[in-house]
Amino acid sequence: LLMIFISLGLAYSLAELIKRLGLPRVVGQILAGVILGITLIKPWLFGDTNITVLSFLANLGVILLFFYAGLEMKLGSFAKNFKKSILVSIFNTFFPLAMGFLFMHYILGFDSLASLIVGIALSVSAQAVSLDLLEELRLITTPLGRIIVSIGAVDDIFELIFISSILSLLHTALGEVTILRLMYDILLFVGVIIIIRLLIVPYTLRFF
């Protein structure tokens, strides 16, 4: 509880301070994370159990943030911006991936696999940060906000495939799972989500 209180208190305080300076709140929240990550502070505040709890709460917060953004969006507007999202996502994902790979492989001399991992890490977008900014500026439902959210969703799909493929090749985190099995699991997950969206969520909302 002390760890959560200190983390939330510092994040909120710095966010409000940064906001008064005319900058987005998320800058203060990131600054709070940097401060709490200082070598002298981190071991005192975060143990193995604490960091597990904080990680769970952080993931839950991201899920709720995406859920809130989804409630603000309409599926029709997402489909309308889908082509633009793909074009932007190609540059947004593949360009930093290619530059990171080329720099690591040909300039720093790392092997192909290590260079590819660095390239993928550079291509990952900060969708949670974008959503927080859009929500703060009340831009989620605007045309610009819808395009940014759509681009982020397409980016996440590309990045999920890239990262999962690399993990599968490394046989880490996914064990002996093959690429075909991985794609099957992803399609199955998407199918279940669509069924829930079409058959369960509408009736549940009407009931409540």
GROMACS .gro file of N, CA, C and O in nm, residues 31-124:
model
  376
   31LEU      N    1   0.803   1.133  -1.583
   31LEU     CA    2   0.908   1.186  -1.496
   31LEU      C    3   0.904   1.118  -1.359
   31LEU      O    4   1.009   1.088  -1.300
   32ALA      N    5   0.784   1.092  -1.309
   32ALA     CA    6   0.771   1.021  -1.181
   32ALA      C    7   0.831   0.882  -1.190
   32ALA      O    8   0.900   0.836  -1.097
   33GLY      N    9   0.809   0.814  -1.303
   33GLY     CA   10   0.869   0.682  -1.322
   33GLY      C   11   1.020   0.687  -1.325
   33GLY      O   12   1.088   0.599  -1.271
   34VAL      N   13   1.074   0.793  -1.388
   34VAL     CA   14   1.219   0.809  -1.394
   34VAL      C   15   1.277   0.830  -1.254
   34VAL      O   16   1.379   0.771  -1.218
   35ILE      N   17   1.208   0.912  -1.175
   35ILE     CA   18   1.256   0.940  -1.039
   35ILE      C   19   1.252   0.813  -0.953
   35ILE      O   20   1.347   0.782  -0.881
   36LEU      N   21   1.142   0.739  -0.963
   36LEU     CA   22   1.129   0.616  -0.883
   36LEU      C   23   1.223   0.505  -0.931
   36LEU      O   24   1.244   0.408  -0.860
   37GLY      N   25   1.278   0.522  -1.050
   37GLY     CA   26   1.373   0.423  -1.102
   37GLY      C   27   1.517   0.451  -1.066
   37GLY      O   28   1.606   0.376  -1.104
   38ILE      N   29   1.541   0.560  -0.991
   38ILE     CA   30   1.677   0.592  -0.948
   38ILE      C   31   1.730   0.481  -0.859
   38ILE      O   32   1.657   0.424  -0.777
   39THR      N   33   1.857   0.450  -0.874
   39THR     CA   34   1.918   0.336  -0.805
   39THR      C   35   1.900   0.342  -0.654
   39THR      O   36   1.880   0.239  -0.588
   40LEU      N   37   1.905   0.459  -0.596
   40LEU     CA   38   1.894   0.472  -0.450
   40LEU      C   39   1.750   0.454  -0.401
   40LEU      O   40   1.728   0.420  -0.284
   41ILE      N   41   1.653   0.475  -0.488
   41ILE     CA   42   1.512   0.470  -0.447
   41ILE      C   43   1.448   0.335  -0.482
   41ILE      O   44   1.375   0.278  -0.400
   42LYS      N   45   1.476   0.285  -0.599
   42LYS     CA   46   1.407   0.166  -0.648
   42LYS      C   47   1.419   0.044  -0.556
   42LYS      O   48   1.318  -0.019  -0.523
   43PRO      N   49   1.541   0.007  -0.510
   43PRO     CA   50   1.549  -0.112  -0.423
   43PRO      C   51   1.476  -0.095  -0.290
   43PRO      O   52   1.425  -0.192  -0.233
   44TRP      N   53   1.469   0.027  -0.240
   44TRP     CA   54   1.402   0.052  -0.113
   44TRP      C   55   1.250   0.042  -0.125
   44TRP      O   56   1.182  -0.007  -0.034
   45LEU      N   57   1.197   0.083  -0.238
   45LEU     CA   58   1.052   0.091  -0.255
   45LEU      C   59   0.993  -0.032  -0.324
   45LEU      O   60   0.883  -0.075  -0.290
   46PHE      N   61   1.066  -0.088  -0.420
   46PHE     CA   62   1.011  -0.197  -0.502
   46PHE      C   63   1.086  -0.327  -0.476
   46PHE      O   64   1.203  -0.341  -0.513
   47GLY      N   65   1.016  -0.423  -0.413
   47GLY     CA   66   1.068  -0.558  -0.402
   47GLY      C   67   1.007  -0.646  -0.511
   47GLY      O   68   0.935  -0.598  -0.599
   48ASP      N   69   1.037  -0.776  -0.505
   48ASP     CA   70   0.984  -0.867  -0.606
   48ASP      C   71   0.832  -0.872  -0.604
   48ASP      O   72   0.766  -0.872  -0.708
   49THR      N   73   0.774  -0.875  -0.484
   49THR     CA   74   0.628  -0.879  -0.471
   49THR      C   75   0.566  -0.747  -0.514
   49THR      O   76   0.466  -0.743  -0.587
   50ASN      N   77   0.626  -0.636  -0.468
   50ASN     CA   78   0.572  -0.504  -0.501
   50ASN      C   79   0.570  -0.479  -0.651
   50ASN      O   80   0.472  -0.427  -0.706
   51ILE      N   81   0.679  -0.513  -0.718
   51ILE     CA   82   0.688  -0.485  -0.860
   51ILE      C   83   0.588  -0.569  -0.938
   51ILE      O   84   0.536  -0.528  -1.042
   52THR      N   85   0.557  -0.691  -0.887
   52THR     CA   86   0.455  -0.775  -0.951
   52THR      C   87   0.318  -0.713  -0.938
   52THR      O   88   0.240  -0.708  -1.035
   53VAL      N   89   0.287  -0.663  -0.819
   53VAL     CA   90   0.158  -0.597  -0.797
   53VAL      C   91   0.147  -0.471  -0.882
   53VAL      O   92   0.043  -0.446  -0.946
   54LEU      N   93   0.253  -0.391  -0.885
   54LEU     CA   94   0.251  -0.268  -0.963
   54LEU      C   95   0.236  -0.298  -1.111
   54LEU      O   96   0.164  -0.227  -1.183
   55SER      N   97   0.302  -0.402  -1.160
   55SER     CA   98   0.291  -0.441  -1.300
   55SER      C   99   0.148  -0.482  -1.334
   55SER      O  100   0.095  -0.444  -1.440
   56PHE      N  101   0.085  -0.555  -1.244
   56PHE     CA  102  -0.054  -0.596  -1.266
   56PHE      C  103  -0.146  -0.474  -1.272
   56PHE      O  104  -0.231  -0.464  -1.362
   57LEU      N  105  -0.129  -0.382  -1.178
   57LEU     CA  106  -0.213  -0.262  -1.176
   57LEU      C  107  -0.190  -0.176  -1.300
   57LEU      O  108  -0.285  -0.116  -1.354
   58ALA      N  109  -0.063  -0.168  -1.345
   58ALA     CA  110  -0.033  -0.090  -1.465
   58ALA      C  111  -0.100  -0.150  -1.588
   58ALA      O  112  -0.158  -0.078  -1.670
   59ASN      N  113  -0.092  -0.283  -1.600
   59ASN     CA  114  -0.157  -0.349  -1.714
   59ASN      C  115  -0.308  -0.331  -1.708
   59ASN      O  116  -0.373  -0.310  -1.812
   60LEU      N  117  -0.365  -0.339  -1.588
   60LEU     CA  118  -0.509  -0.318  -1.573
   60LEU      C  119  -0.547  -0.176  -1.613
   60LEU      O  120  -0.650  -0.154  -1.679
   61GLY      N  121  -0.463  -0.079  -1.574
   61GLY     CA  122  -0.489   0.060  -1.612
   61GLY      C  123  -0.485   0.081  -1.762
   61GLY      O  124  -0.569   0.153  -1.819
   62VAL      N  125  -0.390   0.017  -1.830
   62VAL     CA  126  -0.381   0.028  -1.976
   62VAL      C  127  -0.505  -0.033  -2.041
   62VAL      O  128  -0.562   0.023  -2.136
   63ILE      N  129  -0.549  -0.149  -1.990
   63ILE     CA  130  -0.669  -0.214  -2.045
   63ILE      C  131  -0.790  -0.122  -2.031
   63ILE      O  132  -0.870  -0.104  -2.124
   64LEU      N  133  -0.807  -0.062  -1.912
   64LEU     CA  134  -0.921   0.028  -1.889
   64LEU      C  135  -0.911   0.152  -1.977
   64LEU      O  136  -1.012   0.203  -2.026
   65LEU      N  137  -0.788   0.201  -2.000
   65LEU     CA  138  -0.770   0.317  -2.086
   65LEU      C  139  -0.811   0.286  -2.230
   65LEU      O  140  -0.882   0.364  -2.294
   66PHE      N  141  -0.770   0.169  -2.280
   66PHE     CA  142  -0.810   0.128  -2.414
   66PHE      C  143  -0.960   0.103  -2.422
   66PHE      O  144  -1.024   0.132  -2.524
   67PHE      N  145  -1.018   0.048  -2.314
   67PHE     CA  146  -1.162   0.025  -2.311
   67PHE      C  147  -1.237   0.158  -2.319
   67PHE      O  148  -1.335   0.171  -2.393
   68TYR      N  149  -1.189   0.256  -2.244
   68TYR     CA  150  -1.251   0.389  -2.248
   68TYR      C  151  -1.241   0.450  -2.388
   68TYR      O  152  -1.338   0.506  -2.439
   69ALA      N  153  -1.123   0.437  -2.449
   69ALA     CA  154  -1.106   0.489  -2.585
   69ALA      C  155  -1.198   0.418  -2.682
   69ALA      O  156  -1.255   0.479  -2.774
   70GLY      N  157  -1.216   0.286  -2.663
   70GLY     CA  158  -1.306   0.211  -2.750
   70GLY      C  159  -1.451   0.257  -2.736
   70GLY      O  160  -1.526   0.262  -2.836
   71LEU      N  161  -1.493   0.292  -2.615
   71LEU     CA  162  -1.628   0.342  -2.596
   71LEU      C  163  -1.649   0.476  -2.667
   71LEU      O  164  -1.761   0.509  -2.707
   72GLU      N  165  -1.542   0.553  -2.680
   72GLU     CA  166  -1.552   0.684  -2.744
   72GLU      C  167  -1.548   0.674  -2.897
   72GLU      O  168  -1.580   0.770  -2.966
   73MET      N  169  -1.507   0.558  -2.948
   73MET     CA  170  -1.490   0.541  -3.092
   73MET      C  171  -1.613   0.471  -3.151
   73MET      O  172  -1.688   0.403  -3.081
   74LYS      N  173  -1.630   0.488  -3.282
   74LYS     CA  174  -1.732   0.415  -3.356
   74LYS      C  175  -1.663   0.328  -3.458
   74LYS      O  176  -1.567   0.370  -3.523
   75LEU      N  177  -1.713   0.205  -3.473
   75LEU     CA  178  -1.650   0.109  -3.563
   75LEU      C  179  -1.650   0.160  -3.706
   75LEU      O  180  -1.556   0.136  -3.782
   76GLY      N  181  -1.754   0.234  -3.743
   76GLY     CA  182  -1.762   0.288  -3.879
   76GLY      C  183  -1.651   0.387  -3.909
   76GLY      O  184  -1.590   0.384  -4.016
   77SER      N  185  -1.620   0.472  -3.811
   77SER     CA  186  -1.512   0.571  -3.831
   77SER      C  187  -1.377   0.502  -3.837
   77SER      O  188  -1.287   0.545  -3.909
   78PHE      N  189  -1.363   0.393  -3.760
   78PHE     CA  190  -1.238   0.317  -3.765
   78PHE      C  191  -1.219   0.256  -3.904
   78PHE      O  192  -1.110   0.262  -3.962
   79ALA      N  193  -1.325   0.196  -3.959
   79ALA     CA  194  -1.317   0.135  -4.092
   79ALA      C  195  -1.293   0.241  -4.199
   79ALA      O  196  -1.222   0.217  -4.297
   80LYS      N  197  -1.347   0.359  -4.179
   80LYS     CA  198  -1.329   0.467  -4.276
   80LYS      C  199  -1.184   0.511  -4.286
   80LYS      O  200  -1.135   0.547  -4.393
   81ASN      N  201  -1.112   0.506  -4.174
   81ASN     CA  202  -0.972   0.549  -4.172
   81ASN      C  203  -0.874   0.434  -4.187
   81ASN      O  204  -0.754   0.453  -4.170
   82PHE      N  205  -0.926   0.314  -4.218
   82PHE     CA  206  -0.840   0.195  -4.218
   82PHE      C  207  -0.730   0.204  -4.323
   82PHE      O  208  -0.614   0.171  -4.296
   83LYS      N  209  -0.763   0.248  -4.444
   83LYS     CA  210  -0.664   0.255  -4.551
   83LYS      C  211  -0.554   0.356  -4.517
   83LYS      O  212  -0.435   0.330  -4.536
   84LYS      N  213  -0.595   0.472  -4.466
   84LYS     CA  214  -0.495   0.572  -4.424
   84LYS      C  215  -0.409   0.517  -4.312
   84LYS      O  216  -0.287   0.540  -4.309
   85SER      N  217  -0.471   0.443  -4.221
   85SER     CA  218  -0.397   0.389  -4.107
   85SER      C  219  -0.291   0.290  -4.153
   85SER      O  220  -0.179   0.288  -4.100
   86ILE      N  221  -0.323   0.209  -4.253
   86ILE     CA  222  -0.226   0.112  -4.303
   86ILE      C  223  -0.108   0.184  -4.366
   86ILE      O  224   0.009   0.149  -4.341
   87LEU      N  225  -0.134   0.286  -4.447
   87LEU     CA  226  -0.026   0.358  -4.513
   87LEU      C  227   0.067   0.425  -4.412
   87LEU      O  228   0.190   0.418  -4.423
   88VAL      N  229   0.007   0.491  -4.313
   88VAL     CA  230   0.089   0.558  -4.211
   88VAL      C  231   0.163   0.455  -4.126
   88VAL      O  232   0.281   0.474  -4.091
   89SER      N  233   0.097   0.344  -4.096
   89SER     CA  234   0.158   0.242  -4.012
   89SER      C  235   0.278   0.178  -4.078
   89SER      O  236   0.373   0.138  -4.011
   90ILE      N  237   0.273   0.167  -4.211
   90ILE     CA  238   0.387   0.110  -4.283
   90ILE      C  239   0.512   0.192  -4.257
   90ILE      O  240   0.619   0.138  -4.226
   91PHE      N  241   0.500   0.324  -4.266
   91PHE     CA  242   0.615   0.411  -4.240
   91PHE      C  243   0.646   0.417  -4.091
   91PHE      O  244   0.762   0.419  -4.051
   92ASN      N  245   0.541   0.419  -4.010
   92ASN     CA  246   0.559   0.433  -3.866
   92ASN      C  247   0.623   0.310  -3.804
   92ASN      O  248   0.691   0.320  -3.701
   93THR      N  249   0.602   0.193  -3.865
   93THR     CA  250   0.655   0.068  -3.811
   93THR      C  251   0.779   0.022  -3.883
   93THR      O  252   0.883  -0.007  -3.823
   94PHE      N  253   0.771   0.016  -4.016
   94PHE     CA  254   0.880  -0.044  -4.093
   94PHE      C  255   1.003   0.047  -4.105
   94PHE      O  256   1.116  -0.002  -4.111
   95PHE      N  257   0.982   0.178  -4.108
   95PHE     CA  258   1.096   0.268  -4.124
   95PHE      C  259   1.189   0.263  -4.003
   95PHE      O  260   1.310   0.242  -4.019
   96PRO      N  261   1.139   0.281  -3.878
   96PRO     CA  262   1.231   0.269  -3.764
   96PRO      C  263   1.287   0.128  -3.749
   96PRO      O  264   1.401   0.110  -3.704
   97LEU      N  265   1.208   0.026  -3.788
   97LEU     CA  266   1.258  -0.110  -3.781
   97LEU      C  267   1.377  -0.129  -3.874
   97LEU      O  268   1.482  -0.183  -3.835
   98ALA      N  269   1.361  -0.080  -3.999
   98ALA     CA  270   1.469  -0.095  -4.097
   98ALA      C  271   1.592  -0.014  -4.056
   98ALA      O  272   1.706  -0.063  -4.065
   99MET      N  273   1.572   0.110  -4.009
   99MET     CA  274   1.685   0.194  -3.970
   99MET      C  275   1.759   0.135  -3.850
   99MET      O  276   1.882   0.136  -3.844
  100GLY      N  277   1.682   0.085  -3.752
  100GLY     CA  278   1.745   0.024  -3.636
  100GLY      C  279   1.825  -0.100  -3.672
  100GLY      O  280   1.936  -0.121  -3.624
  101PHE      N  281   1.767  -0.182  -3.762
  101PHE     CA  282   1.837  -0.303  -3.805
  101PHE      C  283   1.965  -0.270  -3.880
  101PHE      O  284   2.072  -0.327  -3.852
  102LEU      N  285   1.956  -0.177  -3.976
  102LEU     CA  286   2.073  -0.141  -4.055
  102LEU      C  287   2.183  -0.079  -3.969
  102LEU      O  288   2.302  -0.110  -3.986
  103PHE      N  289   2.144   0.007  -3.876
  103PHE     CA  290   2.243   0.072  -3.790
  103PHE      C  291   2.314  -0.030  -3.701
  103PHE      O  292   2.437  -0.028  -3.688
  104MET      N  293   2.237  -0.118  -3.638
  104MET     CA  294   2.296  -0.216  -3.547
  104MET      C  295   2.381  -0.318  -3.622
  104MET      O  296   2.487  -0.359  -3.574
  105HIS      N  297   2.336  -0.357  -3.742
  105HIS     CA  298   2.404  -0.465  -3.813
  105HIS      C  299   2.528  -0.417  -3.889
  105HIS      O  300   2.636  -0.477  -3.880
  106TYR      N  301   2.513  -0.305  -3.961
  106TYR     CA  302   2.621  -0.263  -4.049
  106TYR      C  303   2.714  -0.159  -3.988
  106TYR      O  304   2.828  -0.144  -4.031
  107ILE      N  305   2.668  -0.085  -3.887
  107ILE     CA  306   2.754   0.017  -3.825
  107ILE      C  307   2.814  -0.034  -3.694
  107ILE      O  308   2.934  -0.020  -3.670
  108LEU      N  309   2.731  -0.095  -3.609
  108LEU     CA  310   2.781  -0.145  -3.481
  108LEU      C  311   2.827  -0.291  -3.487
  108LEU      O  312   2.888  -0.339  -3.393
  109GLY      N  313   2.792  -0.360  -3.595
  109GLY     CA  314   2.845  -0.494  -3.616
  109GLY      C  315   2.776  -0.606  -3.541
  109GLY      O  316   2.834  -0.714  -3.524
  110PHE      N  317   2.653  -0.587  -3.495
  110PHE     CA  318   2.580  -0.694  -3.428
  110PHE      C  319   2.529  -0.796  -3.531
  110PHE      O  320   2.516  -0.764  -3.650
  111ASP      N  321   2.497  -0.917  -3.483
  111ASP     CA  322   2.445  -1.018  -3.576
  111ASP      C  323   2.301  -0.984  -3.615
  111ASP      O  324   2.238  -0.895  -3.558
  112SER      N  325   2.249  -1.058  -3.712
  112SER     CA  326   2.118  -1.024  -3.770
  112SER      C  327   2.005  -1.034  -3.668
  112SER      O  328   1.915  -0.948  -3.665
  113LEU      N  329   2.007  -1.135  -3.582
  113LEU     CA  330   1.899  -1.153  -3.487
  113LEU      C  331   1.895  -1.042  -3.384
  113LEU      O  332   1.788  -0.986  -3.355
  114ALA      N  333   2.012  -1.007  -3.328
  114ALA     CA  334   2.017  -0.898  -3.231
  114ALA      C  335   1.976  -0.765  -3.295
  114ALA      O  336   1.904  -0.685  -3.235
  115SER      N  337   2.019  -0.743  -3.419
  115SER     CA  338   1.983  -0.620  -3.490
  115SER      C  339   1.834  -0.614  -3.515
  115SER      O  340   1.771  -0.507  -3.505
  116LEU      N  341   1.773  -0.728  -3.548
  116LEU     CA  342   1.629  -0.732  -3.572
  116LEU      C  343   1.550  -0.703  -3.445
  116LEU      O  344   1.449  -0.633  -3.448
  117ILE      N  345   1.597  -0.755  -3.333
  117ILE     CA  346   1.530  -0.729  -3.205
  117ILE      C  347   1.533  -0.581  -3.171
  117ILE      O  348   1.433  -0.522  -3.128
  118VAL      N  349   1.647  -0.515  -3.192
  118VAL     CA  350   1.657  -0.372  -3.167
  118VAL      C  351   1.565  -0.294  -3.261
  118VAL      O  352   1.497  -0.199  -3.220
  119GLY      N  353   1.561  -0.335  -3.388
  119GLY     CA  354   1.473  -0.269  -3.484
  119GLY      C  355   1.327  -0.279  -3.444
  119GLY      O  356   1.253  -0.180  -3.452
  120ILE      N  357   1.286  -0.396  -3.399
  120ILE     CA  358   1.147  -0.414  -3.356
  120ILE      C  359   1.118  -0.330  -3.232
  120ILE      O  360   1.011  -0.269  -3.220
  121ALA      N  361   1.215  -0.324  -3.139
  121ALA     CA  362   1.196  -0.242  -3.019
  121ALA      C  363   1.176  -0.095  -3.055
  121ALA      O  364   1.095  -0.025  -2.993
  122LEU      N  365   1.248  -0.048  -3.156
  122LEU     CA  366   1.234   0.092  -3.198
  122LEU      C  367   1.102   0.118  -3.270
  122LEU      O  368   1.055   0.232  -3.276
  123SER      N  369   1.044   0.014  -3.329
  123SER     CA  370   0.922   0.033  -3.407
  123SER      C  371   0.795   0.030  -3.323
  123SER      O  372   0.687   0.062  -3.373
  124VAL      N  373   0.807  -0.008  -3.196
  124VAL     CA  374   0.688  -0.019  -3.110
  124VAL      C  375   0.635   0.120  -3.077
  124VAL      O  376   0.710   0.208  -3.034
   0.00000   0.00000   0.00000
